[in-house]
mmCIF file of N, CA and C in Angstrom:
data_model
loop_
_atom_site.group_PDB
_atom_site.id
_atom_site.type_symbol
_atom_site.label_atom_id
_atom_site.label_comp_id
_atom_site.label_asym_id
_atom_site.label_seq_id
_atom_site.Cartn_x
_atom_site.Cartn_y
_atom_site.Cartn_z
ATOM 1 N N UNK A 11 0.840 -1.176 0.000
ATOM 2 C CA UNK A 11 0.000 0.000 0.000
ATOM 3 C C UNK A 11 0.887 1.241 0.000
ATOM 4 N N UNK A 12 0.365 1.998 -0.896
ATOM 5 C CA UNK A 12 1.785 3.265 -0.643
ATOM 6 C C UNK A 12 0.684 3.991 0.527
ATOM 7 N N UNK A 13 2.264 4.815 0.522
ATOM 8 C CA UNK A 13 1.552 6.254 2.055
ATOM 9 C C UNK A 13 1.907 7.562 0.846
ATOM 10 N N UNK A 14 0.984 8.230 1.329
ATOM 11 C CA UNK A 14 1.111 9.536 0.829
ATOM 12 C C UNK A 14 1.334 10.874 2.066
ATOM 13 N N UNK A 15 2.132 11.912 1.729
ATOM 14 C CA UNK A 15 2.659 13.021 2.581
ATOM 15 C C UNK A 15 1.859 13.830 2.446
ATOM 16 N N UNK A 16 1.807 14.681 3.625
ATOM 17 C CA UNK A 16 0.748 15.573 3.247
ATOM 18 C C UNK A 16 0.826 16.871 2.499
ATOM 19 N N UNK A 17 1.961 16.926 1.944
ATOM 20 C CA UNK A 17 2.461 17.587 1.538
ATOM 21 C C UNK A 17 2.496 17.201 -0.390
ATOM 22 N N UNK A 18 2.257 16.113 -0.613
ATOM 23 C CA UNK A 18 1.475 15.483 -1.955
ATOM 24 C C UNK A 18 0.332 15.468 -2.546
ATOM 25 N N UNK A 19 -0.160 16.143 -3.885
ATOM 26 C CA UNK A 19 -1.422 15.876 -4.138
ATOM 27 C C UNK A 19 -1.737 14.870 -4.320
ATOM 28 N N UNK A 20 -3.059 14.464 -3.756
ATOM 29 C CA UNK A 20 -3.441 13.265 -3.655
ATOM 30 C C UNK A 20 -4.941 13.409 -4.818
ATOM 31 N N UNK A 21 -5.152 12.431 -5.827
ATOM 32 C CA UNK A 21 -6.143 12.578 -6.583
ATOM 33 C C UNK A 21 -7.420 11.517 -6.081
ATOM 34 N N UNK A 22 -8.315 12.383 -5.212
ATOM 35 C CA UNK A 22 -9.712 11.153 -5.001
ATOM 36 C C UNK A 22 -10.854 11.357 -5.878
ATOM 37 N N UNK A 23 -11.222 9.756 -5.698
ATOM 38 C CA UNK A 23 -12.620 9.702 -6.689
ATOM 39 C C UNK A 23 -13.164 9.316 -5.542
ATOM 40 N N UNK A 24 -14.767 10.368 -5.260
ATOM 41 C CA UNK A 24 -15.504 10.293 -4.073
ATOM 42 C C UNK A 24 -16.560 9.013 -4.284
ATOM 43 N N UNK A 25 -16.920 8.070 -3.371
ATOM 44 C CA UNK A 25 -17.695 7.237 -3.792
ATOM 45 C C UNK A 25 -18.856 7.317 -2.623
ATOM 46 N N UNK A 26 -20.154 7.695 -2.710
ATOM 47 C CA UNK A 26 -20.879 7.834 -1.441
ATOM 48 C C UNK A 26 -22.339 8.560 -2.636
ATOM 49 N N UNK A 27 -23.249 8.229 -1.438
ATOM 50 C CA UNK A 27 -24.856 8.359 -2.311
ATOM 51 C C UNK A 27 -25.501 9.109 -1.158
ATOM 52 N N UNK A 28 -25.943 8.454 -0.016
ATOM 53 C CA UNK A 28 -27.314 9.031 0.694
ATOM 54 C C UNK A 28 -26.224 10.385 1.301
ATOM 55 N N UNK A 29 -27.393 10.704 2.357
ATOM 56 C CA UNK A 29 -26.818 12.253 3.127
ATOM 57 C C UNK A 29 -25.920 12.342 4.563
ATOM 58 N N UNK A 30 -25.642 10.831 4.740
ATOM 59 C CA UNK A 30 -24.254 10.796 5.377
ATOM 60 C C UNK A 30 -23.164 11.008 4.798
ATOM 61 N N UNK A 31 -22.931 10.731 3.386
ATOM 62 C CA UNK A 31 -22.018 10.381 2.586
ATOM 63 C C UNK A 31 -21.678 12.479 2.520
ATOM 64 N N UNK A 32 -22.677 13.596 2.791
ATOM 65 C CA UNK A 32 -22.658 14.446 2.576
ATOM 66 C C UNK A 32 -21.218 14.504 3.010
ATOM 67 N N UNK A 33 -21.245 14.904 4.245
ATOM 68 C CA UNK A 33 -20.605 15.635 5.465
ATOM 69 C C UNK A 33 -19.166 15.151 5.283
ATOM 70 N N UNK A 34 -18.593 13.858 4.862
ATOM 71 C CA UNK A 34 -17.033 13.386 4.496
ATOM 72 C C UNK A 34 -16.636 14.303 3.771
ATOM 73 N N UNK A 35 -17.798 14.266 2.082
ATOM 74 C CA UNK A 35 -16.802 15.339 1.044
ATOM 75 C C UNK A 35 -17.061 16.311 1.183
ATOM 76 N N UNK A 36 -17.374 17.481 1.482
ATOM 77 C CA UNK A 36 -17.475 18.959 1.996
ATOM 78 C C UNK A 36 -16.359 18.563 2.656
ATOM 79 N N UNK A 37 -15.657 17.890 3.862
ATOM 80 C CA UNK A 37 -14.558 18.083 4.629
ATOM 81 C C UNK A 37 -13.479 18.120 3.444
ATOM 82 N N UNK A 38 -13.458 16.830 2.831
ATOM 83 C CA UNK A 38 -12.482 16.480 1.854
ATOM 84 C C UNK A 38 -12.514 18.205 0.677
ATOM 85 N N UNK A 39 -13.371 18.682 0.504
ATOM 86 C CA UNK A 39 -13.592 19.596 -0.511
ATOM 87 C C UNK A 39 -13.048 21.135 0.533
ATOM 88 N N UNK A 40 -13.065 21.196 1.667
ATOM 89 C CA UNK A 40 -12.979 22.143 2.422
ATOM 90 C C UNK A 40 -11.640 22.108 3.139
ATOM 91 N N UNK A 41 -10.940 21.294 3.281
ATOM 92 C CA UNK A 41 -9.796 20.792 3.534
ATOM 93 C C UNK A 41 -9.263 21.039 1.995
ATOM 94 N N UNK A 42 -9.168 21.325 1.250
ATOM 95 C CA UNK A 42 -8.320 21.459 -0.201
ATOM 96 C C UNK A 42 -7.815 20.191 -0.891
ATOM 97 N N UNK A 43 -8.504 19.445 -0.802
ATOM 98 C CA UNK A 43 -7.990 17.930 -1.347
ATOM 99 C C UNK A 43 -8.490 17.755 -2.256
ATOM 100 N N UNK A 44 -7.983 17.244 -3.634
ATOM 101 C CA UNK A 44 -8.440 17.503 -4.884
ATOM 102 C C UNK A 44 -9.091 16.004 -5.143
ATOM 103 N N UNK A 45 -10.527 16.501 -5.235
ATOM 104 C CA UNK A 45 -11.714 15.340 -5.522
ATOM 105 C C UNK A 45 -11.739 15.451 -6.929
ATOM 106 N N UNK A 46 -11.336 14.509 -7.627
ATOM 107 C CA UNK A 46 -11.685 14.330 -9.474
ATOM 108 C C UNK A 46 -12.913 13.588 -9.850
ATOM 109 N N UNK A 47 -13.259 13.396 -8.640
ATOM 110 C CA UNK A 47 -14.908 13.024 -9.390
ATOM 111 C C UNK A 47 -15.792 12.423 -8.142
ATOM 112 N N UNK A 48 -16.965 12.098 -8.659
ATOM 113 C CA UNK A 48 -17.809 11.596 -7.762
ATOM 114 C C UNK A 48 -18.748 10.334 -8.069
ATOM 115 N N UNK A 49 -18.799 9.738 -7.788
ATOM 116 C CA UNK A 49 -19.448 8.031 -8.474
ATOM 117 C C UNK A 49 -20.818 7.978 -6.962
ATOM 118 N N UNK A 50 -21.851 7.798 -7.557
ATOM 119 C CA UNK A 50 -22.922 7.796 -6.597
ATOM 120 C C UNK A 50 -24.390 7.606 -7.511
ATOM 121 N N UNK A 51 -25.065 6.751 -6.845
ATOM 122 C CA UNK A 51 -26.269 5.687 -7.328
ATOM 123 C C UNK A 51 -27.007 6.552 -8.643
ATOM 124 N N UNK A 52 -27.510 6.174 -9.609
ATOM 125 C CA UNK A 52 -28.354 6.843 -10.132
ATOM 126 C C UNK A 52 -29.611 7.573 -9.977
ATOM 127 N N UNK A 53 -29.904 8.720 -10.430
ATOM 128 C CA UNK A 53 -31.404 9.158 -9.751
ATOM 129 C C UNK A 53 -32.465 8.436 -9.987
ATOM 130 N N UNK A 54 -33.858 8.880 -8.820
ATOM 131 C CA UNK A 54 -34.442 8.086 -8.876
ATOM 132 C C UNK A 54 -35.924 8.546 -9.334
ATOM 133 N N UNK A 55 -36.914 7.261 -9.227
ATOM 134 C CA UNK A 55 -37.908 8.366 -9.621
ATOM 135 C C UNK A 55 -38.707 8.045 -8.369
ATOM 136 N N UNK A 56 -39.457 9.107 -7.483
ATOM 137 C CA UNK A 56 -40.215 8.610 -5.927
ATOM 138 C C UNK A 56 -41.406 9.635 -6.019
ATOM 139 N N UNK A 57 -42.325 9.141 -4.912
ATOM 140 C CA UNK A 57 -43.419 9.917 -4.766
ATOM 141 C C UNK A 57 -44.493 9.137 -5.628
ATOM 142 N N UNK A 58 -46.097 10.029 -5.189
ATOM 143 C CA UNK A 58 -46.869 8.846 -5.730
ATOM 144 C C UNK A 58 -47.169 9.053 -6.892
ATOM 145 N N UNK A 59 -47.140 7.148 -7.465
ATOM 146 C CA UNK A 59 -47.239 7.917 -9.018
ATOM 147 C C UNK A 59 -45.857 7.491 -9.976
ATOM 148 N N UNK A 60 -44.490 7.924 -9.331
ATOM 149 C CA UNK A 60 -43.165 7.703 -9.182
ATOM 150 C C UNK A 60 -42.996 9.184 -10.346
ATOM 151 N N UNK A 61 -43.729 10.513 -10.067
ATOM 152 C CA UNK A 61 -43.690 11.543 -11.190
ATOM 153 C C UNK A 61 -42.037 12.324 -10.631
ATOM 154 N N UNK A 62 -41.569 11.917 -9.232
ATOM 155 C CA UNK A 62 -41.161 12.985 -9.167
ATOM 156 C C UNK A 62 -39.340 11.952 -8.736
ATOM 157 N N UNK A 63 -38.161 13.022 -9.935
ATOM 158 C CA UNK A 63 -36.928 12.964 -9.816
ATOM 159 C C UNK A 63 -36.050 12.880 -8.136
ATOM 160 N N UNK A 64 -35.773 11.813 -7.447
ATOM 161 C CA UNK A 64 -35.090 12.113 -6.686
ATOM 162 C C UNK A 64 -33.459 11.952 -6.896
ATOM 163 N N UNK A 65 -32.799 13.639 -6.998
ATOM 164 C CA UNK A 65 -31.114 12.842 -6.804
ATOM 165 C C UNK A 65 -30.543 13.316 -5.639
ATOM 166 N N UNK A 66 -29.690 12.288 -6.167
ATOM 167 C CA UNK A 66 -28.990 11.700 -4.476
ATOM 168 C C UNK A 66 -28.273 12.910 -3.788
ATOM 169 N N UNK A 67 -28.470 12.838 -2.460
ATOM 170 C CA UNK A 67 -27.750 14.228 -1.718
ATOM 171 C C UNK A 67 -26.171 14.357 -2.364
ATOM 172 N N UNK A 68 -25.292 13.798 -2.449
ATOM 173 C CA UNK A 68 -23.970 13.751 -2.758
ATOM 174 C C UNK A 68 -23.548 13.929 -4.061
ATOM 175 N N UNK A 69 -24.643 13.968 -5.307
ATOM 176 C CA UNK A 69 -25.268 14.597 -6.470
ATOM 177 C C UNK A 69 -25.090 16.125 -5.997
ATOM 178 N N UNK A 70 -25.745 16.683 -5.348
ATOM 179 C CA UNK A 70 -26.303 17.881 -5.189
ATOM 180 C C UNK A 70 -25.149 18.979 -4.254
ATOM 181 N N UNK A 71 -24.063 18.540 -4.027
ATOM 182 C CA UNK A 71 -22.909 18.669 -3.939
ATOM 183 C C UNK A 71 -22.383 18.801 -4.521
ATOM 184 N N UNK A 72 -21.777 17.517 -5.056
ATOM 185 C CA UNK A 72 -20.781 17.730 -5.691
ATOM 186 C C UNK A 72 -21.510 18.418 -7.107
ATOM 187 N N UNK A 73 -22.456 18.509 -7.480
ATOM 188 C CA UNK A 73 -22.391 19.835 -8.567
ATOM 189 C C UNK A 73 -22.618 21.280 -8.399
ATOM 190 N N UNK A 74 -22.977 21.429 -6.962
ATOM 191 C CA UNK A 74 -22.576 22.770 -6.551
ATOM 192 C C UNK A 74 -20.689 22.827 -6.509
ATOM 193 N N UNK A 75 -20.482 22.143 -6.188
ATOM 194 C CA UNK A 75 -18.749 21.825 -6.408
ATOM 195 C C UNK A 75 -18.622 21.978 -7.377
ATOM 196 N N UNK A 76 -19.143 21.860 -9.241
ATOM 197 C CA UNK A 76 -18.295 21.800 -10.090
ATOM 198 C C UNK A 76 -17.808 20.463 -10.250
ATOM 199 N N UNK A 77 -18.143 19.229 -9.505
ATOM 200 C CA UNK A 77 -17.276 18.254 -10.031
ATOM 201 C C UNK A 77 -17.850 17.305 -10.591
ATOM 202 N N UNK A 78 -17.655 16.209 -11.223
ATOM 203 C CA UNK A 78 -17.679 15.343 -12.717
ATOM 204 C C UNK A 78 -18.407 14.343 -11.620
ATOM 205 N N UNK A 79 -19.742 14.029 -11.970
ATOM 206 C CA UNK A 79 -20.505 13.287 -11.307
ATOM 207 C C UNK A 79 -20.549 12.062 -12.318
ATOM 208 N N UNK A 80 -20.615 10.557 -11.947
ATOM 209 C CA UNK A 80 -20.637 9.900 -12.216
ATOM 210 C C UNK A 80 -21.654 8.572 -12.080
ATOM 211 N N UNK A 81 -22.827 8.343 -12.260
ATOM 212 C CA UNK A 81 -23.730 7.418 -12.119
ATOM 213 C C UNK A 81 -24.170 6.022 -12.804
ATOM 214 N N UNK A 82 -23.010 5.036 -12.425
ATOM 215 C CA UNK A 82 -23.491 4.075 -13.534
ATOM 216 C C UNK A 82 -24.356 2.859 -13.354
ATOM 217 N N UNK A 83 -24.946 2.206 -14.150
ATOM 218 C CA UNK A 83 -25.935 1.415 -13.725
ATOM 219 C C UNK A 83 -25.172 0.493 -13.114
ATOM 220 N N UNK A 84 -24.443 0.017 -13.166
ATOM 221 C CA UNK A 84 -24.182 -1.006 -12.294
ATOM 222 C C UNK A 84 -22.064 -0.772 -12.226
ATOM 223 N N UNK A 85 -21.881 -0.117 -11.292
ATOM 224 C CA UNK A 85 -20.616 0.074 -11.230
ATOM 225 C C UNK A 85 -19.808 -1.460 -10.986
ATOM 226 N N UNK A 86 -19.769 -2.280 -10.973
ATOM 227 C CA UNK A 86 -18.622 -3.406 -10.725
ATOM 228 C C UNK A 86 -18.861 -4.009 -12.477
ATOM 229 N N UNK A 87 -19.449 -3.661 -13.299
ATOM 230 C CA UNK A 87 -19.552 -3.958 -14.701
ATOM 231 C C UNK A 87 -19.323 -2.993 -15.805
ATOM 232 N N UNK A 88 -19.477 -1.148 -15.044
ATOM 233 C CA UNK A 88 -19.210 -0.034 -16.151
ATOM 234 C C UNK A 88 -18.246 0.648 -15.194
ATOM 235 N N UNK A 89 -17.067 0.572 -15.580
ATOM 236 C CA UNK A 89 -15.936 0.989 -14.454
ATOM 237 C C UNK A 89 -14.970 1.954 -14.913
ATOM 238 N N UNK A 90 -15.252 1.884 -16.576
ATOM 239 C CA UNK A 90 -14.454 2.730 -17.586
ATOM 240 C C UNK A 90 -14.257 3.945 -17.218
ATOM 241 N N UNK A 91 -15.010 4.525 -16.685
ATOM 242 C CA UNK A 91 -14.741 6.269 -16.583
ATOM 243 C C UNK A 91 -13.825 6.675 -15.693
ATOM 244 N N UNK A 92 -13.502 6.057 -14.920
ATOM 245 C CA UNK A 92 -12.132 6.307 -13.674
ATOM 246 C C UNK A 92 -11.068 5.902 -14.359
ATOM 247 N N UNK A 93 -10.779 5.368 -15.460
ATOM 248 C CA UNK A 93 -9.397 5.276 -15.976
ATOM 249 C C UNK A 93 -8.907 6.467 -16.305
ATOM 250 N N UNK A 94 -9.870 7.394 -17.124
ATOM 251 C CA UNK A 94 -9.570 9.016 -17.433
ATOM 252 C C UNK A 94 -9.374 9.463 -16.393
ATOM 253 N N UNK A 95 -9.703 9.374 -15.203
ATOM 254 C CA UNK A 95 -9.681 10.263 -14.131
ATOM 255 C C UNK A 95 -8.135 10.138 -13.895
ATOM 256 N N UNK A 96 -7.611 9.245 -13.625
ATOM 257 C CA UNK A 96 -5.883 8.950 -12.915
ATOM 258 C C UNK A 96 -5.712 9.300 -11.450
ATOM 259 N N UNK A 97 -7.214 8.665 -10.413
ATOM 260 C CA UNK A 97 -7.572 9.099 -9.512
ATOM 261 C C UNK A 97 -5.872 8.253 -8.586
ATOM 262 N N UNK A 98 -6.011 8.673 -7.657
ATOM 263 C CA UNK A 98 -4.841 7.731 -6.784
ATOM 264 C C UNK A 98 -5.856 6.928 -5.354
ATOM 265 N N UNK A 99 -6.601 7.590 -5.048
ATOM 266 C CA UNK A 99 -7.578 7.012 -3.981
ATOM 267 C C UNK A 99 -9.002 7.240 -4.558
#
């Protein structure tokens, strides 16, 4: 496992969905640590009826952040998009 200094940029890809997952990346984003993306469940559709869009709290972040949101149907089978990234964590 390597160690990284803190004194190294470190490149993370954030992985988290509901509104616990909030409160980590705001630290990570507020702390200056460079998040290259964000991977979190696809939106949904809820309410009665199913008329109405729910996306995920950590969605709604990270694009007030500006950062490259990522939602795939089934991440352990569409994994491609983090190779562009050259995330390190």
């Amino acid at each position: 496992m390597r160690r990284y200094n803190r004194n190294e940029e470190v490149k993370i890809l954030f992985l988290g969905t509901p509104e616990i997952a909030v409160k980590p990346l705001l630290g990570l984003l507020e702390s200056g640590f460079q998040v290259v993306g964000v991977v979190t469940q696809e939106d949904k559709m809820s309410g009665r009826g199913l008329e109405k869009i729910e996306i995920p709290p950590v969605k709604k972040l990270a694009l007030k952040a500006n950062l490259p949101v990522f939602q795939p149907h089934r991440i352990r089978k569409d994994f491609s998009f983090a190779k562009e990234l050259q995330f390190d964590v």
